[in-house]
Amino acid sequence: MPPIIDPNKCNGCAGRNETFCEEICPGDLMALDATTGKAFLRSARDCWDCMSCVKACPRNALETRIPYQLGYYKASLRPIVGRNTITWKCKDIYGKETTFKFANRIA
Amino acid sequence: MARMNTAHAVDFAPAGLESVETVEVTADLLIIGGGNAGCFVAVEAAKLQPGITTVILEKADIRRSGACSAGMDAINTYIPKGKTPEDLVRWSRAQVGGGPLREDLALSNAYELNECVDDLERWGLPILRDEEGNASYRGKWDISIHGEQLKPIMAEKALESGADVYNRVVATGLLMHDGHCAGAMGFGVRDGKFYVFRAKATVISTGGAGTLYKSYTADSTDSGAQIWMCPYCVGSGYAMGFRQGAELTSLEQRWVATRSKDFCGPIDTISVGYKSAIINAKGEHVMDRYKHLGGDAAPRYIRANAPMEEWLAGRGPCYCDTTRLSPEKAHDLLVDYLNERPSFVLFLASRGQDVTKEPIEIYGSDPYIVGGHTGSGFWVTMERMTTIPGLFAAGETAGGNPNKFVGGCAAEGKLAARGALAWMKTRSLAPLDAAQIAAEKARVYAPILRRGQDGIQPVAMKERLQRLMDEYAGGTSQYYRTNEERLDYALRHIKMLQSQFAYLTADSLHMLMEAHETMDRVDVAEAVVHHLKARKETRWAGWQTRMDYPERDDVHFDCFIESRRDPETGTITTFTRPYEQLISGDRQKA
Ligand SMILES: Cc1cc2nc3c(=O)[nH]c(=O)nc-3n(C[C@H](O)[C@H](O)[C@H](O)COP(=O)(O)OP(=O)(O)OC[C@H]3O[C@@H](n4cnc5c(N)ncnc54)[C@H](O)[C@@H]3O)c2cc1C
């Protein structure tokens, strides 16, 4: 059902023809709401949870959440995209945090 | 770099067809679908013929599109030292129960394979290696990678090759001339324009078809797309070719895989790579029951079906026993997931699950039509030309040649590029056929011209089809089983759906895309059902299970099932083609 958009962080990628999330979503599911100036998700049921939008957002305004029908409230997984690495911070429903970091490109 | 600009979707409310702008683009080579295979077509074409004009027509953005959008944790096929391309074909053959498969295609792919994987590494893909520099093998043929960036890496090279990339343009139909393919048509899902792409040769690489069947995790609210295959690859390539009379092969060999239950997460990774056994509710090793077929190393369709048989026999749920993993191994496992299906790590966290304490529950996926995994797809020549001259296929769209995966789809991209280039040498651009273009334009925009009127929402028709396929054409709810009467029922209702395309409505460009996706799904589903009907035996239980013909029948069915749709009448005929064994050895063993 993801992603959830934090309206305080999202600035609609002001000044761009497209928001980063709308540019990248393989399902054409992200768009800009002209009245609020923020990104929105067209259809939660069609999201594959590939997290491309979350990785692309420069303001960390997007968060993937597993649909409640499948997973309990509330866990989080956040990617931090580096130059040739990616770091993931995961928190489970009991608050246990784990960090993963690995190279995703040959430097 | 020639990435065409894209922007927010326009408010699109044309008064009539006349107010929709038509854009004409010409090129030497047209690639429909800039996925894994499509990117390799572009790179190979530019390498062999510098200066060639190539257009990539892509419904998403090639940097994150199709199967590889989220990344990959392995290259499933890379020939190790001491093994030969022939050995790989033997393995592929055994994985599909001895075939039939096109050993000629498989072998030519195998010869190209390692070089493609080496290309990826040269382009920046981290391949895990041991101290001596050897690729680290997970199983017999698959190597571990950190492939989070795999798709962006392939896309960069396609862009560097000089191809003009039209992102956010949805292909809807082929442009035909004299029985040949002369390009394709489609519409911009952001700009609303109608596009006519004319080319001397066309490669179709639109990936497979997910979403024909209902996923058991599709609830009525938020979770409709937690499937394994990319839900945005809906079989449009098969549909476009089939509507123009291209021959399809082996669609009845559907791909079903054992996946984590409730969220299609990778399981082969754990059961093969991390040697975690598949156990049932009683703690018994499920694959021990299949020792005579290879046990843990049994062909994929047997491994996919085994947990479902346990459920049916009252021995479910089943698990992949990760409780024996050391904490370090469990960490590596989660890193693999983050490279391929990151949200599965989030799913585990959402269940509060520590995999070293609690095993991962498993279940069968919904069925997919994916020629990069099984043999489904277009019947092609060695040059990867379909039965429509001038139309080439690569990757999931090309049939007869299973177990391609990332490396094999790349290899086939190169082969299709060579085939297309050779064909192009003798061709010039076909003249434009105004009537054909007008007809497709009218078909494309009909749902949006009907906006605001009473009619059918694309999503409603999609869900009608998915449930029909699930219940009557061997979906998960039926443990993949079907029979003649159910298939006839499915066909009757598919005909009803086709007769109601005329009532589809769309309020926006995104919905217009959904309307076309739905029509494509229905047309592909019709072909799938014909194939399932024609194979009156059970050859790959799970992938293809006929309750009315439960045994394998080598006398009649050790051959390919083919289908063709008459473009004039829409009538579908099925027929067979012989299997030819080219590589020596016991077909069931590798
Ligand atoms: C989750 C997942 C994990 C996998 N893991 C592995 C692995 O670890 N190792 C491995 O070797 N293989 C793996 N595979 C298999 C492998 O990814 C695929 O076999 C391969 O990438 C398919 O390549 P393709 O080019 O045929 O299709 P894709 O890469 O899917 O490309 C199809 C392209 O066509 C576009 N398209 C579709 N319809 C249209 C249209 N109408 N108009 C325009 N464009 C269109 C799509 O947007 C997409 O860009 C995995 C697959 C999935 C889904």
PDB file of N, CA and C in Angstrom, chain A residues 1 17-19 22-29 32 42 44-52 55 64 66-67 69-72 75-77 88 90 92-94 99-100 102-106, chain B residues 6 8 61 63-64 70 121 124-126 146 148-149 153 156 168 189-190 219 221-222 224-232 262 331 338-339 341-343 346-347 349-351 462-463 510:
ATOM      1  N   MET A   1       0.807  -1.211   0.000  1.00  0.00           N
ATOM      2  CA  MET A   1       0.000   0.000   0.000  1.00  0.00           C
ATOM      3  C   MET A   1       0.838   1.257   0.000  1.00  0.00           C
ATOM      4  N   ASN A  17      10.064  19.637 -13.507  1.00  0.00           N
ATOM      5  CA  ASN A  17       8.913  19.287 -14.350  1.00  0.00           C
ATOM      6  C   ASN A  17       8.149  18.101 -13.795  1.00  0.00           C
ATOM      7  N   GLU A  18       8.861  17.329 -13.009  1.00  0.00           N
ATOM      8  CA  GLU A  18       8.313  16.098 -12.476  1.00  0.00           C
ATOM      9  C   GLU A  18       8.891  15.935 -11.092  1.00  0.00           C
ATOM     10  N   THR A  19       8.166  15.346 -10.171  1.00  0.00           N
ATOM     11  CA  THR A  19       8.801  15.025  -8.890  1.00  0.00           C
ATOM     12  C   THR A  19       9.700  13.808  -9.132  1.00  0.00           C
ATOM     13  N   GLU A  22       7.685  10.599  -9.074  1.00  0.00           N
ATOM     14  CA  GLU A  22       6.818  10.396 -10.238  1.00  0.00           C
ATOM     15  C   GLU A  22       7.655  10.042 -11.463  1.00  0.00           C
ATOM     16  N   GLU A  23       8.873  10.576 -11.504  1.00  0.00           N
ATOM     17  CA  GLU A  23       9.771  10.283 -12.608  1.00  0.00           C
ATOM     18  C   GLU A  23      10.156   8.800 -12.614  1.00  0.00           C
ATOM     19  N   ILE A  24      10.313   8.217 -11.435  1.00  0.00           N
ATOM     20  CA  ILE A  24      10.925   6.892 -11.374  1.00  0.00           C
ATOM     21  C   ILE A  24       9.931   5.743 -11.224  1.00  0.00           C
ATOM     22  N   CYS A  25       8.752   5.969 -10.694  1.00  0.00           N
ATOM     23  CA  CYS A  25       7.854   4.849 -10.365  1.00  0.00           C
ATOM     24  C   CYS A  25       7.570   3.970 -11.584  1.00  0.00           C
ATOM     25  N   PRO A  26       7.906   2.678 -11.512  1.00  0.00           N
ATOM     26  CA  PRO A  26       7.691   1.810 -12.679  1.00  0.00           C
ATOM     27  C   PRO A  26       6.218   1.580 -12.994  1.00  0.00           C
ATOM     28  N   GLY A  27       5.330   1.961 -12.059  1.00  0.00           N
ATOM     29  CA  GLY A  27       3.907   1.758 -12.299  1.00  0.00           C
ATOM     30  C   GLY A  27       3.148   3.048 -12.577  1.00  0.00           C
ATOM     31  N   ASP A  28       3.866   4.167 -12.763  1.00  0.00           N
ATOM     32  CA  ASP A  28       3.214   5.469 -12.995  1.00  0.00           C
ATOM     33  C   ASP A  28       2.217   5.788 -11.872  1.00  0.00           C
ATOM     34  N   LEU A  29       2.592   5.488 -10.651  1.00  0.00           N
ATOM     35  CA  LEU A  29       1.625   5.624  -9.550  1.00  0.00           C
ATOM     36  C   LEU A  29       1.777   6.922  -8.773  1.00  0.00           C
ATOM     37  N   LEU A  32       1.790  14.639  -8.819  1.00  0.00           N
ATOM     38  CA  LEU A  32       1.789  15.848  -7.999  1.00  0.00           C
ATOM     39  C   LEU A  32       0.356  16.364  -7.892  1.00  0.00           C
ATOM     40  N   ARG A  42      -1.363   7.431  -6.554  1.00  0.00           N
ATOM     41  CA  ARG A  42      -2.662   7.282  -7.217  1.00  0.00           C
ATOM     42  C   ARG A  42      -3.475   6.121  -6.662  1.00  0.00           C
ATOM     43  N   ALA A  44      -2.977   2.839  -3.947  1.00  0.00           N
ATOM     44  CA  ALA A  44      -2.148   2.050  -3.028  1.00  0.00           C
ATOM     45  C   ALA A  44      -2.152   0.574  -3.418  1.00  0.00           C
ATOM     46  N   ARG A  45      -3.262   0.079  -3.891  1.00  0.00           N
ATOM     47  CA  ARG A  45      -3.376  -1.352  -4.185  1.00  0.00           C
ATOM     48  C   ARG A  45      -2.480  -1.791  -5.337  1.00  0.00           C
ATOM     49  N   ASP A  46      -2.033  -0.838  -6.164  1.00  0.00           N
ATOM     50  CA  ASP A  46      -1.226  -1.209  -7.324  1.00  0.00           C
ATOM     51  C   ASP A  46       0.273  -1.113  -7.068  1.00  0.00           C
ATOM     52  N   CYS A  47       0.659  -0.702  -5.864  1.00  0.00           N
ATOM     53  CA  CYS A  47       2.085  -0.532  -5.567  1.00  0.00           C
ATOM     54  C   CYS A  47       2.730  -1.895  -5.343  1.00  0.00           C
ATOM     55  N   TRP A  48       3.899  -2.085  -5.976  1.00  0.00           N
ATOM     56  CA  TRP A  48       4.642  -3.359  -5.895  1.00  0.00           C
ATOM     57  C   TRP A  48       5.580  -3.364  -4.690  1.00  0.00           C
ATOM     58  N   ASP A  49       5.705  -2.244  -4.008  1.00  0.00           N
ATOM     59  CA  ASP A  49       6.652  -2.102  -2.899  1.00  0.00           C
ATOM     60  C   ASP A  49       8.098  -2.268  -3.363  1.00  0.00           C
ATOM     61  N   CYS A  50       8.405  -1.762  -4.548  1.00  0.00           N
ATOM     62  CA  CYS A  50       9.786  -1.921  -5.043  1.00  0.00           C
ATOM     63  C   CYS A  50      10.715  -0.896  -4.403  1.00  0.00           C
ATOM     64  N   MET A  51      10.136   0.155  -3.829  1.00  0.00           N
ATOM     65  CA  MET A  51      10.865   1.182  -3.089  1.00  0.00           C
ATOM     66  C   MET A  51      11.727   2.094  -3.965  1.00  0.00           C
ATOM     67  N   SER A  52      11.506   2.068  -5.281  1.00  0.00           N
ATOM     68  CA  SER A  52      12.271   2.967  -6.159  1.00  0.00           C
ATOM     69  C   SER A  52      12.016   4.425  -5.793  1.00  0.00           C
ATOM     70  N   LYS A  55      13.887   5.469  -2.617  1.00  0.00           N
ATOM     71  CA  LYS A  55      15.316   5.687  -2.882  1.00  0.00           C
ATOM     72  C   LYS A  55      15.538   7.010  -3.613  1.00  0.00           C
ATOM     73  N   THR A  64       7.844   3.425   2.823  1.00  0.00           N
ATOM     74  CA  THR A  64       7.074   2.249   2.433  1.00  0.00           C
ATOM     75  C   THR A  64       6.520   1.592   3.688  1.00  0.00           C
ATOM     76  N   ILE A  66       4.178  -1.798   4.873  1.00  0.00           N
ATOM     77  CA  ILE A  66       3.521  -3.032   4.432  1.00  0.00           C
ATOM     78  C   ILE A  66       2.017  -2.917   4.724  1.00  0.00           C
ATOM     79  N   PRO A  67       1.162  -3.288   3.775  1.00  0.00           N
ATOM     80  CA  PRO A  67      -0.276  -3.221   4.039  1.00  0.00           C
ATOM     81  C   PRO A  67      -0.606  -3.999   5.322  1.00  0.00           C
ATOM     82  N   GLN A  69      -2.986  -5.746   6.156  1.00  0.00           N
ATOM     83  CA  GLN A  69      -3.514  -7.090   5.904  1.00  0.00           C
ATOM     84  C   GLN A  69      -2.388  -8.123   5.888  1.00  0.00           C
ATOM     85  N   LEU A  70      -1.171  -7.653   5.626  1.00  0.00           N
ATOM     86  CA  LEU A  70      -0.037  -8.568   5.495  1.00  0.00           C
ATOM     87  C   LEU A  70       0.962  -8.470   6.652  1.00  0.00           C
ATOM     88  N   GLY A  71       1.109  -7.302   7.211  1.00  0.00           N
ATOM     89  CA  GLY A  71       2.110  -7.141   8.271  1.00  0.00           C
ATOM     90  C   GLY A  71       1.634  -6.147   9.319  1.00  0.00           C
ATOM     91  N   TYR A  72       2.096  -6.305  10.556  1.00  0.00           N
ATOM     92  CA  TYR A  72       1.548  -5.535  11.676  1.00  0.00           C
ATOM     93  C   TYR A  72       2.160  -4.146  11.808  1.00  0.00           C
ATOM     94  N   ALA A  75       6.405  -1.176  11.457  1.00  0.00           N
ATOM     95  CA  ALA A  75       7.828  -1.379  11.211  1.00  0.00           C
ATOM     96  C   ALA A  75       8.273  -0.364  10.166  1.00  0.00           C
ATOM     97  N   SER A  76       9.569  -0.101  10.099  1.00  0.00           N
ATOM     98  CA  SER A  76      10.045   0.828   9.076  1.00  0.00           C
ATOM     99  C   SER A  76      11.348   0.330   8.466  1.00  0.00           C
ATOM    100  N   LEU A  77      11.550   0.721   7.222  1.00  0.00           N
ATOM    101  CA  LEU A  77      12.790   0.394   6.513  1.00  0.00           C
ATOM    102  C   LEU A  77      13.159   1.606   5.676  1.00  0.00           C
ATOM    103  N   TRP A  88      20.765   0.648   4.885  1.00  0.00           N
ATOM    104  CA  TRP A  88      19.341   0.453   5.199  1.00  0.00           C
ATOM    105  C   TRP A  88      19.173   0.413   6.707  1.00  0.00           C
ATOM    106  N   CYS A  90      16.466  -0.568   9.554  1.00  0.00           N
ATOM    107  CA  CYS A  90      15.211  -1.294   9.707  1.00  0.00           C
ATOM    108  C   CYS A  90      14.809  -1.322  11.180  1.00  0.00           C
ATOM    109  N   ASP A  92      11.839  -3.092  13.662  1.00  0.00           N
ATOM    110  CA  ASP A  92      10.695  -4.005  13.642  1.00  0.00           C
ATOM    111  C   ASP A  92       9.595  -3.537  14.601  1.00  0.00           C
ATOM    112  N   ILE A  93       8.502  -4.283  14.656  1.00  0.00           N
ATOM    113  CA  ILE A  93       7.343  -3.815  15.437  1.00  0.00           C
ATOM    114  C   ILE A  93       7.633  -3.753  16.938  1.00  0.00           C
ATOM    115  N   TYR A  94       8.708  -4.398  17.370  1.00  0.00           N
ATOM    116  CA  TYR A  94       9.062  -4.323  18.794  1.00  0.00           C
ATOM    117  C   TYR A  94      10.097  -3.236  19.067  1.00  0.00           C
ATOM    118  N   THR A  99      20.964  -2.208  11.200  1.00  0.00           N
ATOM    119  CA  THR A  99      21.505  -1.419  10.098  1.00  0.00           C
ATOM    120  C   THR A  99      22.269  -2.337   9.159  1.00  0.00           C
ATOM    121  N   PHE A 100      22.091  -2.133   7.874  1.00  0.00           N
ATOM    122  CA  PHE A 100      22.804  -2.912   6.857  1.00  0.00           C
ATOM    123  C   PHE A 100      23.490  -1.914   5.937  1.00  0.00           C
ATOM    124  N   PHE A 102      26.080  -1.865   2.410  1.00  0.00           N
ATOM    125  CA  PHE A 102      26.875  -2.625   1.438  1.00  0.00           C
ATOM    126  C   PHE A 102      27.098  -1.815   0.163  1.00  0.00           C
ATOM    127  N   ALA A 103      28.102  -2.258  -0.598  1.00  0.00           N
ATOM    128  CA  ALA A 103      28.407  -1.598  -1.865  1.00  0.00           C
ATOM    129  C   ALA A 103      27.356  -1.993  -2.894  1.00  0.00           C
ATOM    130  N   ASN A 104      26.871  -1.030  -3.665  1.00  0.00           N
ATOM    131  CA  ASN A 104      25.928  -1.371  -4.723  1.00  0.00           C
ATOM    132  C   ASN A 104      26.480  -1.038  -6.109  1.00  0.00           C
ATOM    133  N   ARG A 105      27.675  -0.455  -6.142  1.00  0.00           N
ATOM    134  CA  ARG A 105      28.376  -0.198  -7.403  1.00  0.00           C
ATOM    135  C   ARG A 105      29.848  -0.432  -7.154  1.00  0.00           C
ATOM    136  N   ILE A 106      30.550  -0.876  -8.195  1.00  0.00           N
ATOM    137  CA  ILE A 106      31.998  -0.966  -8.074  1.00  0.00           C
ATOM    138  C   ILE A 106      32.530   0.457  -8.169  1.00  0.00           C
TER     139      ILE A 106
ATOM    140  N   THR B   6      10.297  14.257 -19.802  1.00  0.00           N
ATOM    141  CA  THR B   6       8.959  13.879 -19.354  1.00  0.00           C
ATOM    142  C   THR B   6       8.518  14.899 -18.311  1.00  0.00           C
ATOM    143  N   HIS B   8       4.906  16.215 -15.506  1.00  0.00           N
ATOM    144  CA  HIS B   8       3.634  15.826 -14.864  1.00  0.00           C
ATOM    145  C   HIS B   8       2.623  15.457 -15.949  1.00  0.00           C
ATOM    146  N   ASP B  61      10.139   4.394 -16.739  1.00  0.00           N
ATOM    147  CA  ASP B  61      11.401   5.082 -16.971  1.00  0.00           C
ATOM    148  C   ASP B  61      12.453   3.988 -16.920  1.00  0.00           C
ATOM    149  N   ARG B  63      15.287   3.633 -16.073  1.00  0.00           N
ATOM    150  CA  ARG B  63      16.213   3.487 -14.941  1.00  0.00           C
ATOM    151  C   ARG B  63      15.660   2.574 -13.839  1.00  0.00           C
ATOM    152  N   ARG B  64      14.366   2.499 -13.738  1.00  0.00           N
ATOM    153  CA  ARG B  64      13.744   1.572 -12.780  1.00  0.00           C
ATOM    154  C   ARG B  64      12.469   1.060 -13.429  1.00  0.00           C
ATOM    155  N   ALA B  70      13.501  -3.247  -8.498  1.00  0.00           N
ATOM    156  CA  ALA B  70      13.936  -3.165  -7.102  1.00  0.00           C
ATOM    157  C   ALA B  70      15.370  -3.628  -6.922  1.00  0.00           C
ATOM    158  N   GLU B 121      29.567  -6.500 -15.018  1.00  0.00           N
ATOM    159  CA  GLU B 121      30.595  -6.224 -14.008  1.00  0.00           C
ATOM    160  C   GLU B 121      31.477  -5.050 -14.457  1.00  0.00           C
ATOM    161  N   GLY B 124      29.977  -1.848 -13.713  1.00  0.00           N
ATOM    162  CA  GLY B 124      29.896  -1.395 -12.325  1.00  0.00           C
ATOM    163  C   GLY B 124      29.077  -2.256 -11.384  1.00  0.00           C
ATOM    164  N   LEU B 125      28.585  -3.403 -11.864  1.00  0.00           N
ATOM    165  CA  LEU B 125      27.787  -4.271 -10.993  1.00  0.00           C
ATOM    166  C   LEU B 125      28.694  -5.077 -10.058  1.00  0.00           C
ATOM    167  N   PRO B 126      28.511  -4.952  -8.747  1.00  0.00           N
ATOM    168  CA  PRO B 126      29.341  -5.759  -7.836  1.00  0.00           C
ATOM    169  C   PRO B 126      28.936  -7.241  -7.868  1.00  0.00           C
ATOM    170  N   HIS B 146      25.540  -7.906  -5.658  1.00  0.00           N
ATOM    171  CA  HIS B 146      24.857  -6.833  -4.945  1.00  0.00           C
ATOM    172  C   HIS B 146      24.205  -5.983  -6.024  1.00  0.00           C
ATOM    173  N   GLU B 148      21.467  -4.057  -6.301  1.00  0.00           N
ATOM    174  CA  GLU B 148      20.476  -2.994  -6.052  1.00  0.00           C
ATOM    175  C   GLU B 148      20.445  -1.999  -7.212  1.00  0.00           C
ATOM    176  N   GLN B 149      21.611  -1.756  -7.823  1.00  0.00           N
ATOM    177  CA  GLN B 149      21.705  -0.769  -8.899  1.00  0.00           C
ATOM    178  C   GLN B 149      21.659  -1.405 -10.297  1.00  0.00           C
ATOM    179  N   ILE B 153      22.187   0.720 -13.847  1.00  0.00           N
ATOM    180  CA  ILE B 153      23.440   0.482 -14.581  1.00  0.00           C
ATOM    181  C   ILE B 153      23.128   0.129 -16.042  1.00  0.00           C
ATOM    182  N   GLU B 156      21.871   3.252 -17.929  1.00  0.00           N
ATOM    183  CA  GLU B 156      22.922   4.216 -18.275  1.00  0.00           C
ATOM    184  C   GLU B 156      23.608   3.819 -19.573  1.00  0.00           C
ATOM    185  N   ARG B 168       7.634   6.718 -20.577  1.00  0.00           N
ATOM    186  CA  ARG B 168       6.217   7.048 -20.348  1.00  0.00           C
ATOM    187  C   ARG B 168       5.410   7.072 -21.632  1.00  0.00           C
ATOM    188  N   VAL B 189       1.598   8.520 -21.649  1.00  0.00           N
ATOM    189  CA  VAL B 189       0.768   8.474 -20.442  1.00  0.00           C
ATOM    190  C   VAL B 189       0.923   9.767 -19.636  1.00  0.00           C
ATOM    191  N   ARG B 190       1.856  10.626 -20.062  1.00  0.00           N
ATOM    192  CA  ARG B 190       1.991  11.941 -19.429  1.00  0.00           C
ATOM    193  C   ARG B 190       1.507  13.056 -20.348  1.00  0.00           C
ATOM    194  N   ASP B 219      -6.267  -8.400  -1.221  1.00  0.00           N
ATOM    195  CA  ASP B 219      -7.439  -8.128  -0.409  1.00  0.00           C
ATOM    196  C   ASP B 219      -8.212  -6.994  -1.063  1.00  0.00           C
ATOM    197  N   THR B 221      -8.702  -4.058  -0.188  1.00  0.00           N
ATOM    198  CA  THR B 221      -8.302  -2.674   0.036  1.00  0.00           C
ATOM    199  C   THR B 221      -6.922  -2.373  -0.542  1.00  0.00           C
ATOM    200  N   ASP B 222      -5.896  -2.523   0.273  1.00  0.00           N
ATOM    201  CA  ASP B 222      -4.614  -1.970  -0.136  1.00  0.00           C
ATOM    202  C   ASP B 222      -3.613  -2.919  -0.764  1.00  0.00           C
ATOM    203  N   GLY B 224      -2.939  -5.234  -3.465  1.00  0.00           N
ATOM    204  CA  GLY B 224      -3.321  -5.874  -4.721  1.00  0.00           C
ATOM    205  C   GLY B 224      -2.152  -6.295  -5.571  1.00  0.00           C
ATOM    206  N   ALA B 225      -0.938  -5.862  -5.239  1.00  0.00           N
ATOM    207  CA  ALA B 225       0.172  -6.058  -6.168  1.00  0.00           C
ATOM    208  C   ALA B 225       1.416  -6.629  -5.497  1.00  0.00           C
ATOM    209  N   GLN B 226       1.237  -7.325  -4.357  1.00  0.00           N
ATOM    210  CA  GLN B 226       2.408  -7.912  -3.686  1.00  0.00           C
ATOM    211  C   GLN B 226       2.737  -9.256  -4.329  1.00  0.00           C
ATOM    212  N   ILE B 227       2.929  -9.249  -5.618  1.00  0.00           N
ATOM    213  CA  ILE B 227       3.195 -10.487  -6.339  1.00  0.00           C
ATOM    214  C   ILE B 227       4.689 -10.573  -6.633  1.00  0.00           C
ATOM    215  N   TRP B 228       5.104 -11.702  -7.219  1.00  0.00           N
ATOM    216  CA  TRP B 228       6.529 -11.864  -7.487  1.00  0.00           C
ATOM    217  C   TRP B 228       6.931 -11.107  -8.743  1.00  0.00           C
ATOM    218  N   MET B 229       6.260 -11.378  -9.857  1.00  0.00           N
ATOM    219  CA  MET B 229       6.641 -10.721 -11.101  1.00  0.00           C
ATOM    220  C   MET B 229       6.254  -9.253 -11.043  1.00  0.00           C
ATOM    221  N   CYS B 230       6.887  -8.479 -11.910  1.00  0.00           N
ATOM    222  CA  CYS B 230       6.567  -7.058 -11.963  1.00  0.00           C
ATOM    223  C   CYS B 230       5.101  -6.899 -12.388  1.00  0.00           C
ATOM    224  N   PRO B 231       4.274  -6.273 -11.553  1.00  0.00           N
ATOM    225  CA  PRO B 231       2.858  -6.160 -11.912  1.00  0.00           C
ATOM    226  C   PRO B 231       2.589  -5.180 -13.044  1.00  0.00           C
ATOM    227  N   TYR B 232       3.616  -4.470 -13.482  1.00  0.00           N
ATOM    228  CA  TYR B 232       3.413  -3.510 -14.575  1.00  0.00           C
ATOM    229  C   TYR B 232       3.772  -4.124 -15.932  1.00  0.00           C
ATOM    230  N   ASP B 262       2.259 -14.825   2.193  1.00  0.00           N
ATOM    231  CA  ASP B 262       1.674 -13.513   2.488  1.00  0.00           C
ATOM    232  C   ASP B 262       2.455 -12.329   1.928  1.00  0.00           C
ATOM    233  N   HIS B 331      22.197 -12.523   8.615  1.00  0.00           N
ATOM    234  CA  HIS B 331      22.452 -11.147   8.190  1.00  0.00           C
ATOM    235  C   HIS B 331      22.697 -11.116   6.672  1.00  0.00           C
ATOM    236  N   LEU B 338      17.628  -7.329   0.613  1.00  0.00           N
ATOM    237  CA  LEU B 338      17.653  -5.875   0.403  1.00  0.00           C
ATOM    238  C   LEU B 338      18.106  -5.531  -1.008  1.00  0.00           C
ATOM    239  N   ASN B 339      18.908  -6.426  -1.602  1.00  0.00           N
ATOM    240  CA  ASN B 339      19.360  -6.199  -2.966  1.00  0.00           C
ATOM    241  C   ASN B 339      18.288  -6.523  -3.989  1.00  0.00           C
ATOM    242  N   ARG B 341      14.511  -7.650  -3.084  1.00  0.00           N
ATOM    243  CA  ARG B 341      13.107  -7.423  -2.732  1.00  0.00           C
ATOM    244  C   ARG B 341      13.134  -6.797  -1.350  1.00  0.00           C
ATOM    245  N   PRO B 342      13.615  -5.521  -1.273  1.00  0.00           N
ATOM    246  CA  PRO B 342      13.859  -4.914   0.037  1.00  0.00           C
ATOM    247  C   PRO B 342      12.631  -4.938   0.935  1.00  0.00           C
ATOM    248  N   SER B 343      11.450  -4.785   0.342  1.00  0.00           N
ATOM    249  CA  SER B 343      10.254  -4.713   1.183  1.00  0.00           C
ATOM    250  C   SER B 343       9.976  -6.032   1.894  1.00  0.00           C
ATOM    251  N   LEU B 346      11.220  -5.549   5.249  1.00  0.00           N
ATOM    252  CA  LEU B 346      10.224  -4.765   5.982  1.00  0.00           C
ATOM    253  C   LEU B 346       9.047  -5.653   6.402  1.00  0.00           C
ATOM    254  N   PHE B 347       8.668  -6.562   5.533  1.00  0.00           N
ATOM    255  CA  PHE B 347       7.589  -7.501   5.871  1.00  0.00           C
ATOM    256  C   PHE B 347       7.962  -8.314   7.115  1.00  0.00           C
ATOM    257  N   ALA B 349      10.049  -7.543   9.416  1.00  0.00           N
ATOM    258  CA  ALA B 349      10.027  -6.638  10.574  1.00  0.00           C
ATOM    259  C   ALA B 349       8.585  -6.357  11.001  1.00  0.00           C
ATOM    260  N   SER B 350       7.689  -6.330  10.025  1.00  0.00           N
ATOM    261  CA  SER B 350       6.273  -6.082  10.318  1.00  0.00           C
ATOM    262  C   SER B 350       5.618  -7.292  10.986  1.00  0.00           C
ATOM    263  N   ARG B 351       6.260  -8.419  10.874  1.00  0.00           N
ATOM    264  CA  ARG B 351       5.774  -9.602  11.583  1.00  0.00           C
ATOM    265  C   ARG B 351       6.555  -9.806  12.887  1.00  0.00           C
ATOM    266  N   LYS B 462     -10.240  -5.993 -14.788  1.00  0.00           N
ATOM    267  CA  LYS B 462      -9.024  -6.722 -14.424  1.00  0.00           C
ATOM    268  C   LYS B 462      -9.337  -7.751 -13.337  1.00  0.00           C
ATOM    269  N   GLU B 463     -10.067  -7.324 -12.329  1.00  0.00           N
ATOM    270  CA  GLU B 463     -10.350  -8.237 -11.219  1.00  0.00           C
ATOM    271  C   GLU B 463     -11.308  -9.362 -11.624  1.00  0.00           C
ATOM    272  N   HIS B 510      -3.605   7.903 -16.831  1.00  0.00           N
ATOM    273  CA  HIS B 510      -3.202   6.705 -16.087  1.00  0.00           C
ATOM    274  C   HIS B 510      -4.274   5.618 -16.221  1.00  0.00           C
TER     275      HIS B 510
END
